[in-house]
PDB file of C-alpha atoms and ligand atoms in Angstrom:
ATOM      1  CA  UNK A   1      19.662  15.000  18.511  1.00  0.00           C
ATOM      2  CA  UNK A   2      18.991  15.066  14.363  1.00  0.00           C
ATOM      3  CA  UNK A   3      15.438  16.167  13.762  1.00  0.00           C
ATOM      4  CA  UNK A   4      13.344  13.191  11.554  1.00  0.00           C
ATOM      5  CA  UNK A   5      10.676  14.648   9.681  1.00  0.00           C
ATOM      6  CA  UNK A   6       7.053  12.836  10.007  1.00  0.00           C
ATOM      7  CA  UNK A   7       5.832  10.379   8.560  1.00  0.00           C
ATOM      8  CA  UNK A   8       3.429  12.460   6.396  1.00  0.00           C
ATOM      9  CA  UNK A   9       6.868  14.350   5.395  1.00  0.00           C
ATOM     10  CA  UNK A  10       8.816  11.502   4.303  1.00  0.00           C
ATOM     11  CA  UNK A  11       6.173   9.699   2.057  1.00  0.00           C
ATOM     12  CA  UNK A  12       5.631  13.270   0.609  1.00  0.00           C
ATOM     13  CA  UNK A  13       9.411  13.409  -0.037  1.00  0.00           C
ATOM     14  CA  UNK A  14       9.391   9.784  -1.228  1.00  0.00           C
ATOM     15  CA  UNK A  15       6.836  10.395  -3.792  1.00  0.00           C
ATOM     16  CA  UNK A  16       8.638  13.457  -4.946  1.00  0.00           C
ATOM     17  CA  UNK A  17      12.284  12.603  -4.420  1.00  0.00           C
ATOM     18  CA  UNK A  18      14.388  12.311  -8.611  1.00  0.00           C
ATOM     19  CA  UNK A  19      15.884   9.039  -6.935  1.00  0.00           C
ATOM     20  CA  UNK A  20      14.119   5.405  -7.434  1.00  0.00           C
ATOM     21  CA  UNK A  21      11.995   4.854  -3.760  1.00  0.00           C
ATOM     22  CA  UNK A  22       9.655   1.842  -2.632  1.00  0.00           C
ATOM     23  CA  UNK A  23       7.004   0.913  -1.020  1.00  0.00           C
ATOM     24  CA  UNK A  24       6.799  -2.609   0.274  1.00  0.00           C
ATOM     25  CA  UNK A  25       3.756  -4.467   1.290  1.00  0.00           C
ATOM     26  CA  UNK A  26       2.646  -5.250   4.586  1.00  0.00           C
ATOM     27  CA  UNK A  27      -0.062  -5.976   6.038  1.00  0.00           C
ATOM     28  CA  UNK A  28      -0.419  -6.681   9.918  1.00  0.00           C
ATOM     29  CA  UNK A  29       1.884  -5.158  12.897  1.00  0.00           C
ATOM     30  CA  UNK A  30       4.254  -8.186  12.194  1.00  0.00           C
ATOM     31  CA  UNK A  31       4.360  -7.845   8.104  1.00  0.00           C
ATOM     32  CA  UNK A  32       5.441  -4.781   8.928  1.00  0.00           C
ATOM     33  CA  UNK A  33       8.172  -4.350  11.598  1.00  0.00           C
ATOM     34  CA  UNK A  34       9.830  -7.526   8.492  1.00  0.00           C
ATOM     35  CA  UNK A  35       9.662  -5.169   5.632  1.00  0.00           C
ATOM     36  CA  UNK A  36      11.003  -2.456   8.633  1.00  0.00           C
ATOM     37  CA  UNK A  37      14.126  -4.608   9.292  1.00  0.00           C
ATOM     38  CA  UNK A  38      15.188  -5.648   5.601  1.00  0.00           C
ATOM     39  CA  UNK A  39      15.649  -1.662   5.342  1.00  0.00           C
ATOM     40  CA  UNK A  40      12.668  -0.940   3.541  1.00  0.00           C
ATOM     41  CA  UNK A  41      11.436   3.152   4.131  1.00  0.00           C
ATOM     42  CA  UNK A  42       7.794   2.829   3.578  1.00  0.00           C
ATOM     43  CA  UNK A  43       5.211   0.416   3.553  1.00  0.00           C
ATOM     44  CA  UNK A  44       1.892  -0.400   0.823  1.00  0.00           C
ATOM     45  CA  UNK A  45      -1.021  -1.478   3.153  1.00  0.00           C
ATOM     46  CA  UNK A  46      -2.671  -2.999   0.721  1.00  0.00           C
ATOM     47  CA  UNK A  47      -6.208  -3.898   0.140  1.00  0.00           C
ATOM     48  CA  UNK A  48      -5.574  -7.081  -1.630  1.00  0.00           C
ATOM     49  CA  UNK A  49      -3.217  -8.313   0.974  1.00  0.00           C
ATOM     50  CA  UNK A  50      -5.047  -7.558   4.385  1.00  0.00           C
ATOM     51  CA  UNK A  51      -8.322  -8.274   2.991  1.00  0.00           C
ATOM     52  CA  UNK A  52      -6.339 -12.371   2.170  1.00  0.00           C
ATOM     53  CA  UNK A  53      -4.514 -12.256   5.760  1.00  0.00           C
ATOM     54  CA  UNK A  54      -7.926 -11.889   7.137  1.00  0.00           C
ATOM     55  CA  UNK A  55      -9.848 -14.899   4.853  1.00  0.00           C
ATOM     56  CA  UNK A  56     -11.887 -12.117   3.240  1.00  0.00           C
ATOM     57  CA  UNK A  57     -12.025 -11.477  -0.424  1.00  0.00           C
ATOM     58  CA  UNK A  58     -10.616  -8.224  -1.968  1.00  0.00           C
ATOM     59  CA  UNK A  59     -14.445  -6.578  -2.968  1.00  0.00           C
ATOM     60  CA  UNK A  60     -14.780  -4.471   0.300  1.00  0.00           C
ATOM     61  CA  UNK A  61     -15.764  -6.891   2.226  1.00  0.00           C
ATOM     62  CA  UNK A  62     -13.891  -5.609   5.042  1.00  0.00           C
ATOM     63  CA  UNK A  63     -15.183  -2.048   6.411  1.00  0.00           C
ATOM     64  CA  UNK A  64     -13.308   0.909   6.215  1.00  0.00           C
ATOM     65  CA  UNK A  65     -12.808   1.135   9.972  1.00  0.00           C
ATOM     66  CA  UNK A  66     -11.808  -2.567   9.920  1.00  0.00           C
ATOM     67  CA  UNK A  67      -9.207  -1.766   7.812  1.00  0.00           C
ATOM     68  CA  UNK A  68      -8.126   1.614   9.802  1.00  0.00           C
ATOM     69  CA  UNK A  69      -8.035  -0.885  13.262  1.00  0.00           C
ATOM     70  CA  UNK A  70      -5.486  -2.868  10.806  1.00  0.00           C
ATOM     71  CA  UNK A  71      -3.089   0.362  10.035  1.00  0.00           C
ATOM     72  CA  UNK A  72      -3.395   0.977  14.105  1.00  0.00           C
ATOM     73  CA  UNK A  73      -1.107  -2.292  14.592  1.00  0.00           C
ATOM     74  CA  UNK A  74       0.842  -1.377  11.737  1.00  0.00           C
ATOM     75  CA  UNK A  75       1.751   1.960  12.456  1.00  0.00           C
ATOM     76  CA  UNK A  76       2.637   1.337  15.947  1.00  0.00           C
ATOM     77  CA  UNK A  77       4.917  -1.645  15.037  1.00  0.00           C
ATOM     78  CA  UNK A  78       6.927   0.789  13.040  1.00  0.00           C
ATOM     79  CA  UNK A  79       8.398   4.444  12.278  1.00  0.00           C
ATOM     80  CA  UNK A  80       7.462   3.945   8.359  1.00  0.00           C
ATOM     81  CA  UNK A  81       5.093   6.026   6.658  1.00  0.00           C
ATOM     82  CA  UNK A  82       2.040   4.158   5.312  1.00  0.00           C
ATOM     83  CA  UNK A  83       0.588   4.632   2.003  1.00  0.00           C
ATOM     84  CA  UNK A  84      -2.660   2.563   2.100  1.00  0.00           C
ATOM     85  CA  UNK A  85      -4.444   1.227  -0.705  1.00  0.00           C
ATOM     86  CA  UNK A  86      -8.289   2.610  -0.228  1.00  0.00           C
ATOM     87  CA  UNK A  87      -9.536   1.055  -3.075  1.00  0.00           C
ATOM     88  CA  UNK A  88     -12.296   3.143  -4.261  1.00  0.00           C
ATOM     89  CA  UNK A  89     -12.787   5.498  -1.342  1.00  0.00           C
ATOM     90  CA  UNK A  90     -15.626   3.133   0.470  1.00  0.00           C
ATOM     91  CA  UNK A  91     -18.108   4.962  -1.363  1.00  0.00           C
ATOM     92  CA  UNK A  92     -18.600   8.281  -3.117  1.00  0.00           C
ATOM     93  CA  UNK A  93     -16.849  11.891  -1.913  1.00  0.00           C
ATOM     94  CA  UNK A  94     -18.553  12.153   1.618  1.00  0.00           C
ATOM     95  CA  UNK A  95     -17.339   8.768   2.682  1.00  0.00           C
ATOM     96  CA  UNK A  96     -13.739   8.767   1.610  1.00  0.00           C
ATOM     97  CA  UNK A  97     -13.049  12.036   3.449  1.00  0.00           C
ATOM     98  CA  UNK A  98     -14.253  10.542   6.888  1.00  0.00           C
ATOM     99  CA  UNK A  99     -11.597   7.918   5.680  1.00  0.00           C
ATOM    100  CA  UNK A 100      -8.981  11.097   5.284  1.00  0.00           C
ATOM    101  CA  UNK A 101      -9.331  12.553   8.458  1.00  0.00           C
ATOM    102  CA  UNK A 102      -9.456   9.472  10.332  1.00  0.00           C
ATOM    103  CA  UNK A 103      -5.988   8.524   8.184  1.00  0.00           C
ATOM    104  CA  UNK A 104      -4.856  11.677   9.299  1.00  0.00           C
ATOM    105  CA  UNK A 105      -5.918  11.520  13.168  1.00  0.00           C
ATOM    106  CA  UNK A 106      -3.992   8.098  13.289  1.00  0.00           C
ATOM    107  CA  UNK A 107      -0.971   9.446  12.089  1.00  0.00           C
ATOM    108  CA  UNK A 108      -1.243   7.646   8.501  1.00  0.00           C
ATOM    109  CA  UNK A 109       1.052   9.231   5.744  1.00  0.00           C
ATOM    110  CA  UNK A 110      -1.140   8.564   2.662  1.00  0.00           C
ATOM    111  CA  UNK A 111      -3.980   7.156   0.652  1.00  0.00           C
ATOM    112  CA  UNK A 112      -4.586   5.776  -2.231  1.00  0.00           C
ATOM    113  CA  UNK A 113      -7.434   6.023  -4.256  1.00  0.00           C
ATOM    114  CA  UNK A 114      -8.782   4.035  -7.629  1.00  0.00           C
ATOM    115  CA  UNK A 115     -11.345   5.184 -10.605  1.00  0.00           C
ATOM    116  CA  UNK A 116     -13.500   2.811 -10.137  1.00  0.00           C
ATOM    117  CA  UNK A 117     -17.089   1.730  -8.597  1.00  0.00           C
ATOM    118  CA  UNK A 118     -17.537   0.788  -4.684  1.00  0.00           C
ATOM    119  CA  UNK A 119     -17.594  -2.154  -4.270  1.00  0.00           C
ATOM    120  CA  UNK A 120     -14.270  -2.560  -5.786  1.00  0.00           C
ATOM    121  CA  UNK A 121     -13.150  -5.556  -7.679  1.00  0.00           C
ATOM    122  CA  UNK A 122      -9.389  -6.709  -7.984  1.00  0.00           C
ATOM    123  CA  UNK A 123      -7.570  -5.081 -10.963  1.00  0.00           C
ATOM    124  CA  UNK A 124      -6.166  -8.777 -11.826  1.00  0.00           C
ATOM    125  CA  UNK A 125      -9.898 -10.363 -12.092  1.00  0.00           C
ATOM    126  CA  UNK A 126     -11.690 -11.336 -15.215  1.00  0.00           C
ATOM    127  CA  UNK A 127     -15.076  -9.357 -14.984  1.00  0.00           C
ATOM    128  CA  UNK A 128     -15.968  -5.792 -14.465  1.00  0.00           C
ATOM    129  CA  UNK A 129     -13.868  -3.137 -14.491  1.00  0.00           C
ATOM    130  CA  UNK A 130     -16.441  -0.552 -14.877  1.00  0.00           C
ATOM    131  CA  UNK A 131     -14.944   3.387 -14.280  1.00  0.00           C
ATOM    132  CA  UNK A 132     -16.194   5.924 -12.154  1.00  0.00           C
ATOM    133  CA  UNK A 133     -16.685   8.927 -13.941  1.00  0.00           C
ATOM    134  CA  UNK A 134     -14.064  11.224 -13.683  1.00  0.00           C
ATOM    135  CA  UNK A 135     -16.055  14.167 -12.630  1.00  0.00           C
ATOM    136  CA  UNK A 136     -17.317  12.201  -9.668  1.00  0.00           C
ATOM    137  CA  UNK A 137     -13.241  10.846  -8.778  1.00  0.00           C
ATOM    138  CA  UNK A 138     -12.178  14.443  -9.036  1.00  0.00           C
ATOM    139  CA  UNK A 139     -14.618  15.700  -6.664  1.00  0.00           C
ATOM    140  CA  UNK A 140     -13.752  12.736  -4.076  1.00  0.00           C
ATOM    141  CA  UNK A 141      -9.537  13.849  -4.453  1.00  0.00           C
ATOM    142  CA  UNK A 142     -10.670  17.515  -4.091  1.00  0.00           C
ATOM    143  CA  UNK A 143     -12.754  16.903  -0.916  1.00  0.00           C
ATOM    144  CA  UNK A 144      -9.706  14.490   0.401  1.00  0.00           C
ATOM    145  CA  UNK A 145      -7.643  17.300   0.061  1.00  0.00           C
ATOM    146  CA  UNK A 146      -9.691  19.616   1.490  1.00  0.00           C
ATOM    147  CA  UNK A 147     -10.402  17.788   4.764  1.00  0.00           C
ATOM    148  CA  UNK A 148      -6.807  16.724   5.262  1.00  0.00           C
ATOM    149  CA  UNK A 149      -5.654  18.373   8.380  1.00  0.00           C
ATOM    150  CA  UNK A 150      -1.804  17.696   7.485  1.00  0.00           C
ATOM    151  CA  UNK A 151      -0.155  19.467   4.651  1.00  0.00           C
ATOM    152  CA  UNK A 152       2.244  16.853   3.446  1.00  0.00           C
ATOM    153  CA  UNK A 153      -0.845  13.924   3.863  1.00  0.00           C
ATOM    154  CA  UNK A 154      -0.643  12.584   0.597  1.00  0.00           C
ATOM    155  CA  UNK A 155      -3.190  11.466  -2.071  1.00  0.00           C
ATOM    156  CA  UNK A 156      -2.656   9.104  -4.434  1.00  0.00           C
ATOM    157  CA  UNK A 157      -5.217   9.035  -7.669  1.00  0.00           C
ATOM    158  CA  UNK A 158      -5.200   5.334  -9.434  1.00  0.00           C
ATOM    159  CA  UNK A 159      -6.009   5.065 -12.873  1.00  0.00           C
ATOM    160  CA  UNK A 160      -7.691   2.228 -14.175  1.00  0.00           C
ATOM    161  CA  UNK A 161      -8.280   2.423 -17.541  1.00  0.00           C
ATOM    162  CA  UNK A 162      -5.606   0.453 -18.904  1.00  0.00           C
ATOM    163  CA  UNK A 163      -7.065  -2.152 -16.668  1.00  0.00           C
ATOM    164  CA  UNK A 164     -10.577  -1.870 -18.059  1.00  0.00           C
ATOM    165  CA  UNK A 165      -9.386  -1.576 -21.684  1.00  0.00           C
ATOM    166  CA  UNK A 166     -10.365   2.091 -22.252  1.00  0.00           C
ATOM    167  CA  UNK A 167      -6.960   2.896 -23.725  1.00  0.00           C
ATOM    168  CA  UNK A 168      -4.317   5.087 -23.546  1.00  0.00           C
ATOM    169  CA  UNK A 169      -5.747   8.425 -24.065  1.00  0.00           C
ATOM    170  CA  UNK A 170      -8.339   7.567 -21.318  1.00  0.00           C
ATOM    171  CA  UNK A 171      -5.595   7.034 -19.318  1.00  0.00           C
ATOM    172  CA  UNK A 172      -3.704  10.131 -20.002  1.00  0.00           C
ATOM    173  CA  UNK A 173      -7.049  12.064 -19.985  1.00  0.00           C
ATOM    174  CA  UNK A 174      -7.696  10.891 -16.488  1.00  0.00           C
ATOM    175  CA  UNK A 175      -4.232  11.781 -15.455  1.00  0.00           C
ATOM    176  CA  UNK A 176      -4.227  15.318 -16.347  1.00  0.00           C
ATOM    177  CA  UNK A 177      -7.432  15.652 -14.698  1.00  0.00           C
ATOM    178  CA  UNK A 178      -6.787  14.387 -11.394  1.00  0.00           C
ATOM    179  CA  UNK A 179      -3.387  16.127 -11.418  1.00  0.00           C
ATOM    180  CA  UNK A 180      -5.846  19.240 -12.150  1.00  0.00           C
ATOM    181  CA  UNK A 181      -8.024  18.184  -9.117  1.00  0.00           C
ATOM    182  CA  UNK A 182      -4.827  18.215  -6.838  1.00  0.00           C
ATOM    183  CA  UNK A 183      -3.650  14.649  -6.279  1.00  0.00           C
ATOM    184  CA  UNK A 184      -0.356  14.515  -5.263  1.00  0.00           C
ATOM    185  CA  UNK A 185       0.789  11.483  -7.362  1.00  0.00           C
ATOM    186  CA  UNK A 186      -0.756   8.620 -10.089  1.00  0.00           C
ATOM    187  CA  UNK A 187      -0.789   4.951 -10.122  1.00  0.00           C
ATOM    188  CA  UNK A 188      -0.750   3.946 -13.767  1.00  0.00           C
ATOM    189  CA  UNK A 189      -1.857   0.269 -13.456  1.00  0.00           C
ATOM    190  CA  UNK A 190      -1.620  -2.504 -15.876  1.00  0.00           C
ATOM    191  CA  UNK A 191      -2.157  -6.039 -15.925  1.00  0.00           C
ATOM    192  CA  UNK A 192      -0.033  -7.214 -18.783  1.00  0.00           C
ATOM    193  CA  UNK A 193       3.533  -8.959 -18.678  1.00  0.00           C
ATOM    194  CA  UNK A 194       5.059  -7.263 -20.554  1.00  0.00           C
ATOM    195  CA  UNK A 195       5.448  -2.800 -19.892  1.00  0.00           C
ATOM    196  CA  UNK A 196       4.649  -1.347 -23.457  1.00  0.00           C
ATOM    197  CA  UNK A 197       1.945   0.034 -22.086  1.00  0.00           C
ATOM    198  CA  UNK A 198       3.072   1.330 -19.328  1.00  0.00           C
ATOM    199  CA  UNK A 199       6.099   2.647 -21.011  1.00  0.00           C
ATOM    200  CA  UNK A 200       4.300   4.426 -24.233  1.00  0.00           C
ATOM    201  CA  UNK A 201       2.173   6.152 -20.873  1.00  0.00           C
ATOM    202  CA  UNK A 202       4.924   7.261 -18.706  1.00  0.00           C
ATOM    203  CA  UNK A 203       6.382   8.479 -22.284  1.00  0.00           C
ATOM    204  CA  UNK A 204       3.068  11.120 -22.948  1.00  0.00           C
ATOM    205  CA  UNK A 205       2.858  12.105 -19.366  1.00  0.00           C
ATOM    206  CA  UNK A 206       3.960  15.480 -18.701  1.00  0.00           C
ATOM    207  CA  UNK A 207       5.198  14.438 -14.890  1.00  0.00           C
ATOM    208  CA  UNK A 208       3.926  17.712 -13.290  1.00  0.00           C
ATOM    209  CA  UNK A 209       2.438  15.128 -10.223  1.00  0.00           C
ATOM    210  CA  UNK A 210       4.773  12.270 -10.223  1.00  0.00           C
ATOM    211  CA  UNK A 211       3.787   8.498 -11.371  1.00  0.00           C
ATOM    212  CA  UNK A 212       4.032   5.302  -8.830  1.00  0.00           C
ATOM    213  CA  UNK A 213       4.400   1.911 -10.465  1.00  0.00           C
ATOM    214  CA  UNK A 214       3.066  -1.472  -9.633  1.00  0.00           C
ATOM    215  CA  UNK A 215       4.773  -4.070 -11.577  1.00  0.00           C
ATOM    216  CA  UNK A 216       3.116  -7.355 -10.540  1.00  0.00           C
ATOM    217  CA  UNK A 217       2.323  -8.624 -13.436  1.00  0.00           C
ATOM    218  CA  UNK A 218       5.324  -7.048 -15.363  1.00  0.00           C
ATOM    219  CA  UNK A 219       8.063  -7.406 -12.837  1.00  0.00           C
ATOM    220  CA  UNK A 220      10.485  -9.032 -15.258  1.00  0.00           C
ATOM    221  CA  UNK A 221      10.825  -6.015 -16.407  1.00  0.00           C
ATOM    222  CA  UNK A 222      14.339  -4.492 -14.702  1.00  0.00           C
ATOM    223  CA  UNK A 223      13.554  -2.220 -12.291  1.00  0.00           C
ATOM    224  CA  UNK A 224      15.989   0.474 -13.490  1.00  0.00           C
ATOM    225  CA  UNK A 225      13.778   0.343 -16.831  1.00  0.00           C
ATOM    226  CA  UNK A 226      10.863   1.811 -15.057  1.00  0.00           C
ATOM    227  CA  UNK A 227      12.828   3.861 -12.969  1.00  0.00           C
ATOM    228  CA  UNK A 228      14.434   5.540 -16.097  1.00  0.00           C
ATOM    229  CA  UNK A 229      11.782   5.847 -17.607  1.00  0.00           C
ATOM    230  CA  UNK A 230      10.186   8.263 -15.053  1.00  0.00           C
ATOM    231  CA  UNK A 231       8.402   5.601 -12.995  1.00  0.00           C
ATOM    232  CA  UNK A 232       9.076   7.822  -9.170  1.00  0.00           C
ATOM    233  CA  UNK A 233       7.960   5.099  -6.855  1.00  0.00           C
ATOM    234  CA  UNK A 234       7.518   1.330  -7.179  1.00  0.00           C
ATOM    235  CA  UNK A 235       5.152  -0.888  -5.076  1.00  0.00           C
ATOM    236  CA  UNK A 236       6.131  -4.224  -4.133  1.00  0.00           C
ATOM    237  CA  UNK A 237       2.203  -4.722  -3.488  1.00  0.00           C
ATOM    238  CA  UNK A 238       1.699  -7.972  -2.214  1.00  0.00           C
ATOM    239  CA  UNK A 239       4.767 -10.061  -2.027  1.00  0.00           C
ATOM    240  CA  UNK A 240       4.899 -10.401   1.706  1.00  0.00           C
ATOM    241  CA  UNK A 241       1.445 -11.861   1.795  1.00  0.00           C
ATOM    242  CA  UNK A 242       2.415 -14.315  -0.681  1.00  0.00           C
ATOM    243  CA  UNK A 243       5.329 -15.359   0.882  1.00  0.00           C
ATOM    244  CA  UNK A 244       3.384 -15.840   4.036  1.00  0.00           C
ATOM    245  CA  UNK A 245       0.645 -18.045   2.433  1.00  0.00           C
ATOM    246  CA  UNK A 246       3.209 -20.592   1.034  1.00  0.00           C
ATOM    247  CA  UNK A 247       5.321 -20.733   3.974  1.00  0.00           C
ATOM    248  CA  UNK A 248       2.261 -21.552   6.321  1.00  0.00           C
ATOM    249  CA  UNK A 249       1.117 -23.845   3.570  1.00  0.00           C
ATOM    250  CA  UNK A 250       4.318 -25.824   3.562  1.00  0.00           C
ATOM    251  CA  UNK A 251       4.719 -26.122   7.325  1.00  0.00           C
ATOM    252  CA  UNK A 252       0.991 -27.090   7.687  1.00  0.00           C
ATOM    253  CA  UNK A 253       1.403 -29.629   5.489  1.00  0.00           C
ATOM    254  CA  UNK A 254       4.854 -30.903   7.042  1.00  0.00           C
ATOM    255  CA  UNK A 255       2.623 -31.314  10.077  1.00  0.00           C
ATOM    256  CA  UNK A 256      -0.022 -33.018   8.855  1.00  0.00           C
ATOM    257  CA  UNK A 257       2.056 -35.745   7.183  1.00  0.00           C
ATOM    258  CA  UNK A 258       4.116 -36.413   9.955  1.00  0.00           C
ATOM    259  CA  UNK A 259       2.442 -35.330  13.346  1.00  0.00           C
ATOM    260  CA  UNK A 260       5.892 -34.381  14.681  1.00  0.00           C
ATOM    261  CA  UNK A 261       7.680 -30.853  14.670  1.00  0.00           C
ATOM    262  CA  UNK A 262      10.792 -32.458  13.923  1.00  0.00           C
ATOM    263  CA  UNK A 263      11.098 -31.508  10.502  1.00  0.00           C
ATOM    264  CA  UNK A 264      10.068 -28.019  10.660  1.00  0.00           C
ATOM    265  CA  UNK A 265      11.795 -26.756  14.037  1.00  0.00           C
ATOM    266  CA  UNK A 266      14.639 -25.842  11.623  1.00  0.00           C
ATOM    267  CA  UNK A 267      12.553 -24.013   9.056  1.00  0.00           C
ATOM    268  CA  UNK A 268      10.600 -21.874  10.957  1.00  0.00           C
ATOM    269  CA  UNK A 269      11.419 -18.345  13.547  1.00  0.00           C
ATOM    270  CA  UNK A 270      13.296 -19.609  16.269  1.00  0.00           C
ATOM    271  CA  UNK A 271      10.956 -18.539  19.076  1.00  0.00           C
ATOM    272  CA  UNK A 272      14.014 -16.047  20.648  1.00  0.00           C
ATOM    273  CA  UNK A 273      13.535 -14.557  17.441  1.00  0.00           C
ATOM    274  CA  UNK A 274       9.506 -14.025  18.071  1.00  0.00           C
ATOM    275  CA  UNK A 275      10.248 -12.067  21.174  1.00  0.00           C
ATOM    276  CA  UNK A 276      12.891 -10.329  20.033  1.00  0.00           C
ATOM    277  CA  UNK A 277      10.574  -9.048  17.156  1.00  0.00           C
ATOM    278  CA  UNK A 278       7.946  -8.167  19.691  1.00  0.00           C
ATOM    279  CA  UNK A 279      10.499  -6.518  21.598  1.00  0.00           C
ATOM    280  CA  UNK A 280      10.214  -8.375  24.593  1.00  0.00           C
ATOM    281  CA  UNK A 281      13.826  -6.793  25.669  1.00  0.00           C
ATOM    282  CA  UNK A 282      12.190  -3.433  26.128  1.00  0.00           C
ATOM    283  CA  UNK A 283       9.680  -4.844  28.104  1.00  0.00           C
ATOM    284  CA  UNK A 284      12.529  -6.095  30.871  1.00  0.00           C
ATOM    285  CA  UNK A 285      14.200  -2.893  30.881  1.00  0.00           C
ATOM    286  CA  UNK A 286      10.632  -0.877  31.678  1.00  0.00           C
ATOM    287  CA  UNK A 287       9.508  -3.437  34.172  1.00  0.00           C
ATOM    288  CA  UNK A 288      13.449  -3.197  35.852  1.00  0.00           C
ATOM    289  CA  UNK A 289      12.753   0.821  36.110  1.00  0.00           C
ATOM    290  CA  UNK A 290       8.812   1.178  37.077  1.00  0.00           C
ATOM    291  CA  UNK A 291       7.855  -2.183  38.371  1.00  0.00           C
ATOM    292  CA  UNK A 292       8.379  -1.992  41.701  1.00  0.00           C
ATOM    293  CA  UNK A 293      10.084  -5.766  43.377  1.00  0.00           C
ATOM    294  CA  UNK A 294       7.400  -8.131  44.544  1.00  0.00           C
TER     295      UNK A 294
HETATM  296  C1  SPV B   1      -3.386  -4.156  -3.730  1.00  0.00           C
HETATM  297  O1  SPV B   1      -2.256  -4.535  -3.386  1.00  0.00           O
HETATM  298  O2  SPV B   1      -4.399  -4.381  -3.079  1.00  0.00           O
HETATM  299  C2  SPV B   1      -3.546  -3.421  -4.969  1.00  0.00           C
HETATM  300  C3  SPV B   1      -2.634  -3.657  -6.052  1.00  0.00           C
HETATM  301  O3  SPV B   1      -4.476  -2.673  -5.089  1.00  0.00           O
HETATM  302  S1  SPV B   1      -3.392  -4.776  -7.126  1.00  0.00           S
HETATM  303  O4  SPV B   1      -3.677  -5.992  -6.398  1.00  0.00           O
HETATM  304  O5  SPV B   1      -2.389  -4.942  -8.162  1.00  0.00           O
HETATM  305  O6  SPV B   1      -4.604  -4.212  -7.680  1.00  0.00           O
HETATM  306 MG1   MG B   2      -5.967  -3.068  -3.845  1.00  0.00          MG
END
């Protein structure tokens, strides 16, 4: 019987492991056990994502414990770790470490955390991107890591000012401060196409925390590029909530036209495959051994 480590354990390693590792995003109990069975060893809950499977807009408009009843179904679909996206902490220190020890209660591996103002807006939107100061996001990662009752939980500080346009030395300011403050790894975020940017930052970083990528918007950009260039983790951050939105779009509108299944039966989960997901099999098997015959 091999011993797995936890789940706080392996994100921890993932984050600090010298090999390329990623995240992929999920975003309910089903997004999840997907991203679980194409082999994928950890999963981005992310804001942008759950806040769009649930019709709500990504400016906290879902609560903090509506978003930790979320990770509930997605942790107990699958053995991943979780690294969730916690957008600005749901308010200022005090608030984001009830968030942390909640996290940690529920068994979740990781949090992430961006320098910027609750409520949050969407890195990608035209508009505000004001900063927090980084005094006051230092002193919300320092009281995150205080409260966190497992050692390897793991805090991830987001830096935003290549998104707001306060430049690189901003950026690499802010880095070496929350590094200082004791989070365990950066986001470096960008919202260009092409990874200058990101490259010239990963470049003037010393790498004493490690740096997690999010190519979105630059994700023609090979992956080994970023990789090589000292890039430790990359985030597939909302692909499978994409993917979701124009497959349901498609067969909706298949529907519509027609008002028959016929065309669609072929393009969509078998149904054996829906239970089989669920894991209806292990239900049999548990209702052969403690159900007792009617
Ligand atoms: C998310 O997936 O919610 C993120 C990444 O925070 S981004 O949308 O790129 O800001
Ligand atoms: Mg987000």
């Amino acid at each position: 019987h091999h011993y797995r480590p936890d789940r706080f354990t392996r994100l921890r390693d993932m984050l600090t492991s010298k090999e390329p590792r990623f995240l992929m995003e999920a975003h309910d109990g089903l997004s999840a056990k997907i991203a679980q069975e194409a082999g994928f060893e950890g999963l981005w809950a992310s804001g942008l994502s759950i806040s769009a499977a649930l019709g709500v807009r990504d400016n906290n408009e879902l609560s903090w414990t509506q978003v930790l009843a979320q990770l509930e179904y997605m942790n107990d679909a699958v053995d991943l770790p979780i690294l969730v996206d916690g957008d600005t902490g749901y308010g200022n220190f005090n608030n984001f470490r009830r968030f942390v020890a909640k996290l940690c209660e529920r068994g979740i591996a990781g949090v992430c955390i961006e320098d910027k103002l609750f409520p949050k807006t969407n890195s990608f939107l035209e508009g505000s991107q004001t900063l927090a100061s980084v005094e006051e996001f230092c002193g919300k990662i320092k009281a995150g890591k205080d409260i966190q009752s497992h050692p390897d939980f793991s805090i991830v500080a987001r830096i935003e000012a290549l998104i707001s346009g306060a430049g690189m030395e901003e950026a690499l300011m802010r880095a070496a401060a929350y590094a200082d403050a004791g989070a365990d790894a950066l986001v470096i975020h960008s919202k260009k196409a092409d990874p200058d940017e990101i490259l010239e930052f990963l470049d003037k970083w010393d790498h004493r925390v490690p740096v997690i990528l999010i190519p979105t918007k630059y994700y023609r950009t090979p992956t080994k590029t970023l990789t090589d260039a000292g890039g430790s983790l990359v985030i597939w951050a909302n692909h499978n909530m994409r993917a979701a939105m124009q497959a349901m779009r498609e067969t909706c509108a298949t529907i519509m036209r027609d008002q028959s299944l016929v065309a669609v039966e072929a393009e969509v989960a078998p149904l054996a495959d829906v239970f089989a997901l669920a894991g209806n099999e292990e239900l049999e098997r548990a209702e052969a051994q403690y159900l007792a015959a009617q």
